[in-house]
PDB file of C-alpha atoms in Angstrom:
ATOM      1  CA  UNK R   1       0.000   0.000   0.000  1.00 52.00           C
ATOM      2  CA  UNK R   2       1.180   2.989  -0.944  1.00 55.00           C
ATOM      3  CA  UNK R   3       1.513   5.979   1.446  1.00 56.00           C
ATOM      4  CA  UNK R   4      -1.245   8.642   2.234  1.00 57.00           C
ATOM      5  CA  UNK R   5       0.148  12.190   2.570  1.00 59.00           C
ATOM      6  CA  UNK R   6      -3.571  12.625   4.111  1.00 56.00           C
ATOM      7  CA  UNK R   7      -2.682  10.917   7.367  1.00 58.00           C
ATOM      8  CA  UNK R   8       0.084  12.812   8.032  1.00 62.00           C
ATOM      9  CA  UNK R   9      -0.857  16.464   7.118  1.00 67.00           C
ATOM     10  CA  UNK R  10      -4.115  17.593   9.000  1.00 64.00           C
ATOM     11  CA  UNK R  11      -4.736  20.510   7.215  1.00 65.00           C
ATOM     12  CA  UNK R  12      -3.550  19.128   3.961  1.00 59.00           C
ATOM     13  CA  UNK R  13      -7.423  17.652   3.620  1.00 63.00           C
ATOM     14  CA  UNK R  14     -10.946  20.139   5.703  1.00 71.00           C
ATOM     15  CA  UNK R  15     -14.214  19.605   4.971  1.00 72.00           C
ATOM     16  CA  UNK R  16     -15.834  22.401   3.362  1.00 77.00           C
ATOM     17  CA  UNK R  17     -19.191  21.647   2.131  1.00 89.00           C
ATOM     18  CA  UNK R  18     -22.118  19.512   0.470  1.00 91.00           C
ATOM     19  CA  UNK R  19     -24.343  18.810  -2.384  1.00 92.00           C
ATOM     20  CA  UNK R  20     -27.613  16.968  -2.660  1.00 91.00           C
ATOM     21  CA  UNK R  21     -30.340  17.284  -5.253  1.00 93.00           C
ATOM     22  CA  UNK R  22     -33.746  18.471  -4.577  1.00 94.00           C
ATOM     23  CA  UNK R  23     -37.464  18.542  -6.099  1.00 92.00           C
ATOM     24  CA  UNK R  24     -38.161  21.865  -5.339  1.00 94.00           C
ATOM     25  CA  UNK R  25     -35.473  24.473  -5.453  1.00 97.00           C
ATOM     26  CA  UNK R  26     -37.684  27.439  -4.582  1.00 97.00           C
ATOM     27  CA  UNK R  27     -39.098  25.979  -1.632  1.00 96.00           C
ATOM     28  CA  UNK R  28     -35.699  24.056  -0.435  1.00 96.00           C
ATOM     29  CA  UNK R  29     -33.503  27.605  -0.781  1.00 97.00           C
ATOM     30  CA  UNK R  30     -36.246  29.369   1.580  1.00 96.00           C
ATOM     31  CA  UNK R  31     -36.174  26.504   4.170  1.00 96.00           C
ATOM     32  CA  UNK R  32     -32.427  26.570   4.881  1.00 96.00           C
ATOM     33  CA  UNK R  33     -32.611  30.429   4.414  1.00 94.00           C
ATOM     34  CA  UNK R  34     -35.723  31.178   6.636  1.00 94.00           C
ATOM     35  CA  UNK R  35     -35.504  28.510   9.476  1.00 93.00           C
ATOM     36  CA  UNK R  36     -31.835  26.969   9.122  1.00 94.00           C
ATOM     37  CA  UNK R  37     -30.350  30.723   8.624  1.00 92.00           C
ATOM     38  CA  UNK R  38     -28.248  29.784   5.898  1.00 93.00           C
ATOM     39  CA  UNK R  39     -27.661  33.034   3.710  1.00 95.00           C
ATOM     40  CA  UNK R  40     -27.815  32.828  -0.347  1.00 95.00           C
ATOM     41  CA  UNK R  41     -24.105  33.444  -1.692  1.00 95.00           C
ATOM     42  CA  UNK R  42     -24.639  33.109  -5.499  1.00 95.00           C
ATOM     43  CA  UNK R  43     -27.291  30.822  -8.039  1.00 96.00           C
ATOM     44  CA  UNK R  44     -27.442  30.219 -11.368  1.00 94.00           C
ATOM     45  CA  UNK R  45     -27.634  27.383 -14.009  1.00 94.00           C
ATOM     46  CA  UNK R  46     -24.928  24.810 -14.785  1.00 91.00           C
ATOM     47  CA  UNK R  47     -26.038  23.606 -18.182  1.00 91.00           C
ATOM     48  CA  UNK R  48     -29.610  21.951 -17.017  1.00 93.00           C
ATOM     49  CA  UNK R  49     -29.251  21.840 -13.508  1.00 93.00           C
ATOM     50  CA  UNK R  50     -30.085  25.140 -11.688  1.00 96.00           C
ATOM     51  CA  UNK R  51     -27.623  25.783  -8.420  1.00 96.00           C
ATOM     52  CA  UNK R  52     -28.073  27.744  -5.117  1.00 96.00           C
ATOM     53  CA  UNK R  53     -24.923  28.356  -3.295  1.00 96.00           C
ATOM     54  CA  UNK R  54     -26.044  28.818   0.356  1.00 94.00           C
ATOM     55  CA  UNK R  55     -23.470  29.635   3.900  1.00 94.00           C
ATOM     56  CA  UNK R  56     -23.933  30.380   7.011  1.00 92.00           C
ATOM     57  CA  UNK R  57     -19.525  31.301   7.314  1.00 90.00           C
ATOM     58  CA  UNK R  58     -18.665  34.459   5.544  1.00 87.00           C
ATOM     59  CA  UNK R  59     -15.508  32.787   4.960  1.00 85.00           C
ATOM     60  CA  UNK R  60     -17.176  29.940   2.852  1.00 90.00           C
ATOM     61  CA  UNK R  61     -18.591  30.800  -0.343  1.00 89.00           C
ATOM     62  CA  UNK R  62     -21.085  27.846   0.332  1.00 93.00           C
ATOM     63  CA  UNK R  63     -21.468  25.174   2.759  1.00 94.00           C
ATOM     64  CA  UNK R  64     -24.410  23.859   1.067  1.00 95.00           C
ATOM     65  CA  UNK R  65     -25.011  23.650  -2.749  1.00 95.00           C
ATOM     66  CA  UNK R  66     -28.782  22.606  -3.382  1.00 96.00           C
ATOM     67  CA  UNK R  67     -29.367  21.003  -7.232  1.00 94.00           C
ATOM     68  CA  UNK R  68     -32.258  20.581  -9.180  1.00 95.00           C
ATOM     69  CA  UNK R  69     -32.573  16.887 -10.632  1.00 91.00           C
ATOM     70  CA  UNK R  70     -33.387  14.772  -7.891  1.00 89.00           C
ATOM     71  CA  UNK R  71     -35.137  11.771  -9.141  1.00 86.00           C
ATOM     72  CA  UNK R  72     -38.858  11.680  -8.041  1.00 83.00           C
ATOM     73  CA  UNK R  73     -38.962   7.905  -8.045  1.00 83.00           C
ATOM     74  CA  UNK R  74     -36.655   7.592  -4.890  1.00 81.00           C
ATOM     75  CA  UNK R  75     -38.457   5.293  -2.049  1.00 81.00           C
ATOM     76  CA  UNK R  76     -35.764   6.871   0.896  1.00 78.00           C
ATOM     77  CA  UNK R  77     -33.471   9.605   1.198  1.00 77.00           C
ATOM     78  CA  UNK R  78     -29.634   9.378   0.197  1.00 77.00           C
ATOM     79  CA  UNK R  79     -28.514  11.643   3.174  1.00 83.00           C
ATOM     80  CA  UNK R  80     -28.677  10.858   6.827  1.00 83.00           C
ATOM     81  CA  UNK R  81     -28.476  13.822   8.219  1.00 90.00           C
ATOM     82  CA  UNK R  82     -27.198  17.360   7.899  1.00 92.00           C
ATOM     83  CA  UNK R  83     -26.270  18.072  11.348  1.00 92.00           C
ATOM     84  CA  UNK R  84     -25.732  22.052  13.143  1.00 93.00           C
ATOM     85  CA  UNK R  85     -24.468  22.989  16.464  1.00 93.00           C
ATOM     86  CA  UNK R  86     -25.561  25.494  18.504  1.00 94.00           C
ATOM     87  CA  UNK R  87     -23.934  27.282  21.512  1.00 93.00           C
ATOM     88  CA  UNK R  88     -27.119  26.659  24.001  1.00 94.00           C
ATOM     89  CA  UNK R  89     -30.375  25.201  25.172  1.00 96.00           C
ATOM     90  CA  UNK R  90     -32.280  28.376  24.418  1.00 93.00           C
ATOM     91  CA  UNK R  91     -31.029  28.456  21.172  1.00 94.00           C
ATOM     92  CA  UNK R  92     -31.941  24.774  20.341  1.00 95.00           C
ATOM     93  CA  UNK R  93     -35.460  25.634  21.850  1.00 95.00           C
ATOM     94  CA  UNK R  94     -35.647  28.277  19.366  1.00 92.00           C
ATOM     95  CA  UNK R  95     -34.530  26.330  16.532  1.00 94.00           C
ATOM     96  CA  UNK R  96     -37.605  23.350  17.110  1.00 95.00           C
ATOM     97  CA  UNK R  97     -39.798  25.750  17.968  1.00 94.00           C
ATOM     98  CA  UNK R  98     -39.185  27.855  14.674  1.00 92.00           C
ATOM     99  CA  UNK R  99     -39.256  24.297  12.819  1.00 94.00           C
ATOM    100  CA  UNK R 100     -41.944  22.904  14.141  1.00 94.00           C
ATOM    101  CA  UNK R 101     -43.827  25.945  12.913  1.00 93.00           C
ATOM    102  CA  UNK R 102     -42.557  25.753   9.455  1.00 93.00           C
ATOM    103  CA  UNK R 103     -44.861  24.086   6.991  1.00 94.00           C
ATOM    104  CA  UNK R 104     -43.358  20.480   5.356  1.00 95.00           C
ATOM    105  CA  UNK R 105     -41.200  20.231   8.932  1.00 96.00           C
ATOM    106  CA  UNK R 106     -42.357  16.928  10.330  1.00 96.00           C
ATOM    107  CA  UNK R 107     -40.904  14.141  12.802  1.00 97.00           C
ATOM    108  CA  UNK R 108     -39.491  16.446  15.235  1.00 97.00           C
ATOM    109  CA  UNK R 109     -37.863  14.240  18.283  1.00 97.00           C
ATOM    110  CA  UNK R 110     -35.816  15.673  20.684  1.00 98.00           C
ATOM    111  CA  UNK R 111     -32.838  13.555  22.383  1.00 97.00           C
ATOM    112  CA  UNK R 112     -29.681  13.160  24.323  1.00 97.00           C
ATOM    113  CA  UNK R 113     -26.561  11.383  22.930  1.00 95.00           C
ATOM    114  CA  UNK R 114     -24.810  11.623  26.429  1.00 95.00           C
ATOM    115  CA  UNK R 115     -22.209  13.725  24.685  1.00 95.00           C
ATOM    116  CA  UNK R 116     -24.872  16.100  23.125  1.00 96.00           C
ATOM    117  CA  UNK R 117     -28.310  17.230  23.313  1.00 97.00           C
ATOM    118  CA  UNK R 118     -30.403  17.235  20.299  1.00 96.00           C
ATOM    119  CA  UNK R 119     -33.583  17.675  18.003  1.00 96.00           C
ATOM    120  CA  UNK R 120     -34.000  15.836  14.703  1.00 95.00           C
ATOM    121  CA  UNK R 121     -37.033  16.877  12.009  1.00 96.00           C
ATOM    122  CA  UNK R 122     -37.007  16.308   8.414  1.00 95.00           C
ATOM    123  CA  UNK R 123     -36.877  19.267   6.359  1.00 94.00           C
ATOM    124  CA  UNK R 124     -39.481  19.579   3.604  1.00 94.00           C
ATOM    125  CA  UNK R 125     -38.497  17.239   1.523  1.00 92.00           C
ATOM    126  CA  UNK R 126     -38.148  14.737   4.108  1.00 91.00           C
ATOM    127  CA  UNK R 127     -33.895  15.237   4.577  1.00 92.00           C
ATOM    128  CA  UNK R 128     -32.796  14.557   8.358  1.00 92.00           C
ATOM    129  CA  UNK R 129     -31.499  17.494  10.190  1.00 94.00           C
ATOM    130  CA  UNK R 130     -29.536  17.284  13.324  1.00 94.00           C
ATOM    131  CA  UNK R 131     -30.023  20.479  15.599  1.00 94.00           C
ATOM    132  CA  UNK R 132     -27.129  20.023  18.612  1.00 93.00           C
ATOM    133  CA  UNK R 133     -25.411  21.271  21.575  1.00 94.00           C
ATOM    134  CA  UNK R 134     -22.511  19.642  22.387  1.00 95.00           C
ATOM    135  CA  UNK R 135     -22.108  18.727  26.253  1.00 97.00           C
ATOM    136  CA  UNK R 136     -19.023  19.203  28.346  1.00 97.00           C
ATOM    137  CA  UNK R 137     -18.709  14.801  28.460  1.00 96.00           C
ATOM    138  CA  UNK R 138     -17.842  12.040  26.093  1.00 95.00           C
ATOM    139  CA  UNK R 139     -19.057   8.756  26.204  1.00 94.00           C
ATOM    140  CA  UNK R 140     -19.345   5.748  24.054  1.00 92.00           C
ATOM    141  CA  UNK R 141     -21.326   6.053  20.870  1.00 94.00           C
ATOM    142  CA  UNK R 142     -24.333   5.130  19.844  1.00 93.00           C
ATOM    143  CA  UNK R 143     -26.385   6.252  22.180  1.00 93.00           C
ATOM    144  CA  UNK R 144     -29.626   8.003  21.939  1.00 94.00           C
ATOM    145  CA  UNK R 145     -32.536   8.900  24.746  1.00 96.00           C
ATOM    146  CA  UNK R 146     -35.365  10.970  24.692  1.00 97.00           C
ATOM    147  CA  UNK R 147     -35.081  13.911  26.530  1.00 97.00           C
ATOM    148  CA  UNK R 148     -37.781  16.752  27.207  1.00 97.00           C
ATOM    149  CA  UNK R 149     -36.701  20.723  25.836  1.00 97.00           C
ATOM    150  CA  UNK R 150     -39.268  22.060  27.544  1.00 97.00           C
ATOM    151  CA  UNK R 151     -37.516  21.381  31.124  1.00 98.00           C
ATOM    152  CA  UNK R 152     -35.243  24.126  32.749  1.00 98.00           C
ATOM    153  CA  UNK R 153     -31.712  24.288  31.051  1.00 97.00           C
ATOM    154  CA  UNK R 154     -30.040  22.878  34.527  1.00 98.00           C
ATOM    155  CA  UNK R 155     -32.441  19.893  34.033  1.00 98.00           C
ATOM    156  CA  UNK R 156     -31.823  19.508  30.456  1.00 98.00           C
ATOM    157  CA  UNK R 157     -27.713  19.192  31.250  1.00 98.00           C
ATOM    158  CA  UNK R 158     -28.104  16.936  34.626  1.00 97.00           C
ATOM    159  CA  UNK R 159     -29.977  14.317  32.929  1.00 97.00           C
ATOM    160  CA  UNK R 160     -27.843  14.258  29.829  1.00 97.00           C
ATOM    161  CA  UNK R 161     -24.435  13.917  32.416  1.00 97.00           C
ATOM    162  CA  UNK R 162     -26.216  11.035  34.028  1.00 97.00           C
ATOM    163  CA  UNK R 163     -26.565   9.037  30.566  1.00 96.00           C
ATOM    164  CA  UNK R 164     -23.240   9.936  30.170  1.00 96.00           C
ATOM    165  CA  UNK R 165     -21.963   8.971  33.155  1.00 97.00           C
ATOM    166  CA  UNK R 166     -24.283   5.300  33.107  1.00 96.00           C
ATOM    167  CA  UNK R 167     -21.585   4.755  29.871  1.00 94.00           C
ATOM    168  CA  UNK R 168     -18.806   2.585  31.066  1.00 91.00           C
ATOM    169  CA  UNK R 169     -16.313   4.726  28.938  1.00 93.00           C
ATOM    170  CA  UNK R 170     -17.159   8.192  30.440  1.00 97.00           C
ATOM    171  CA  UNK R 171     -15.116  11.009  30.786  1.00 96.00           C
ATOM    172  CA  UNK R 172     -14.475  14.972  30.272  1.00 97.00           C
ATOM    173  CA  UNK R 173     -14.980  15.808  26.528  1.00 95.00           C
ATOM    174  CA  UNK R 174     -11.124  17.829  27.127  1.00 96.00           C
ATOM    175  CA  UNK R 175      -9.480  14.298  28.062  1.00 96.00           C
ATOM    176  CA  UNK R 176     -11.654  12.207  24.908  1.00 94.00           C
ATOM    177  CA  UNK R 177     -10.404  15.203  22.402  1.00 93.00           C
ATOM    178  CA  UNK R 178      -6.694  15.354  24.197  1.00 92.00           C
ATOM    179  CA  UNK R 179      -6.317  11.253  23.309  1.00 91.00           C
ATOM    180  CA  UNK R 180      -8.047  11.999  19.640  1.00 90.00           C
ATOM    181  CA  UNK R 181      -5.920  14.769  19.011  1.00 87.00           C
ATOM    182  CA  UNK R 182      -3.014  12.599  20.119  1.00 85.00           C
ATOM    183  CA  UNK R 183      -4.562   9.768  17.825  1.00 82.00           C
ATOM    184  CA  UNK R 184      -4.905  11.763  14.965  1.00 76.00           C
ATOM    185  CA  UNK R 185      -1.285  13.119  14.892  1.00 79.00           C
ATOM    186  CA  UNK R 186      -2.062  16.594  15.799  1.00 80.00           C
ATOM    187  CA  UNK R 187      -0.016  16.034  18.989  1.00 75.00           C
ATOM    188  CA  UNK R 188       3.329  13.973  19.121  1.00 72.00           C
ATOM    189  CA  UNK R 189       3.830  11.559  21.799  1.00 66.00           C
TER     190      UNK R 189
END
């Protein structure tokens, strides 16, 4: 095998952004404008397929690039999720509660991961988005409980550190990033 310059250089390879097709580019570009706060950047036709160029980084042209041209005939969606963090509760309550009152936004769920707390909803074309905080823990993935928004922000946290804690792997989110750093080859031994 030959070797990967990849492995070694951690900047020499960043993620920058996504693609996915959509039905309705109209009412796609207003959803991630309107309730996801994504801004336009630029639009415009690539031989048949009409683009929208959408960030939410002013140092990104686009983190998102929505497509005409997805096939109608699909019986699930090619993407997971598109996941967002947020810096707080009240900011994740705003974000469901904005969603939930957006029309085509449907299976809302709200949950803990241990290591985050989040809401999932399909957008509306039925594409899982990930709303999350991240937590101050780490511990073992999967994991995934319900967990009620509408509970006082010191409520929200204690329960999800006591999930976290029940994981037999728990521990500080600075100590699990410290050994993946290590790991990874951003820090030498």
């Amino acid at each position: 095998m030959t070797h990967n310059p990849l492995l070694q250089d951690q900047g020499a390879l960043v993620f920058s952004h996504m693609g996915f097709y959509v039905e309705d580019l109209a009412r796609m570009t207003q959803f991630y404008t309107q309730v996801m706060g994504f801004t336009q950047t630029d639009h415009g036709d690539l031989g048949p397929v009409q683009l929208v160029f959408l960030s939410r980084d002013p140092t990104e042209h686009h983190q998102v690039v929505l497509a005409t041209g997805r096939p109608d005939n699909l019986n699930f969606n090619l993407i997971n999720q598109l996941s967002f963090r947020v810096r707080d509760v009240a900011t994740l309550r705003s974000v469901r509660d904005h969603a939930l009152q957006t029309e085509g936004v449907h299976d809302m769920q709200c949950a803990t991961h241990g290591n985050a707390v989040s809401i999932y909803f399909r957008d509306p074309e039925g594409n899982r988005i990930e709303v999350f905080l991240d937590t101050p823990w780490y511990c073992e993935q999967p994991l995934r409980e319900v967990i009620d928004l509408d509970q006082p922000d010191e409520a929200i946290m204690a329960r999800a550190e006591a999930i976290a804690k029940s994981r037999p792997k728990f521990q500080s989110r600075a100590t699990w990033q410290a050994e993946m750093a290590r790991r990874m080859g951003y820090v030498k031994d």
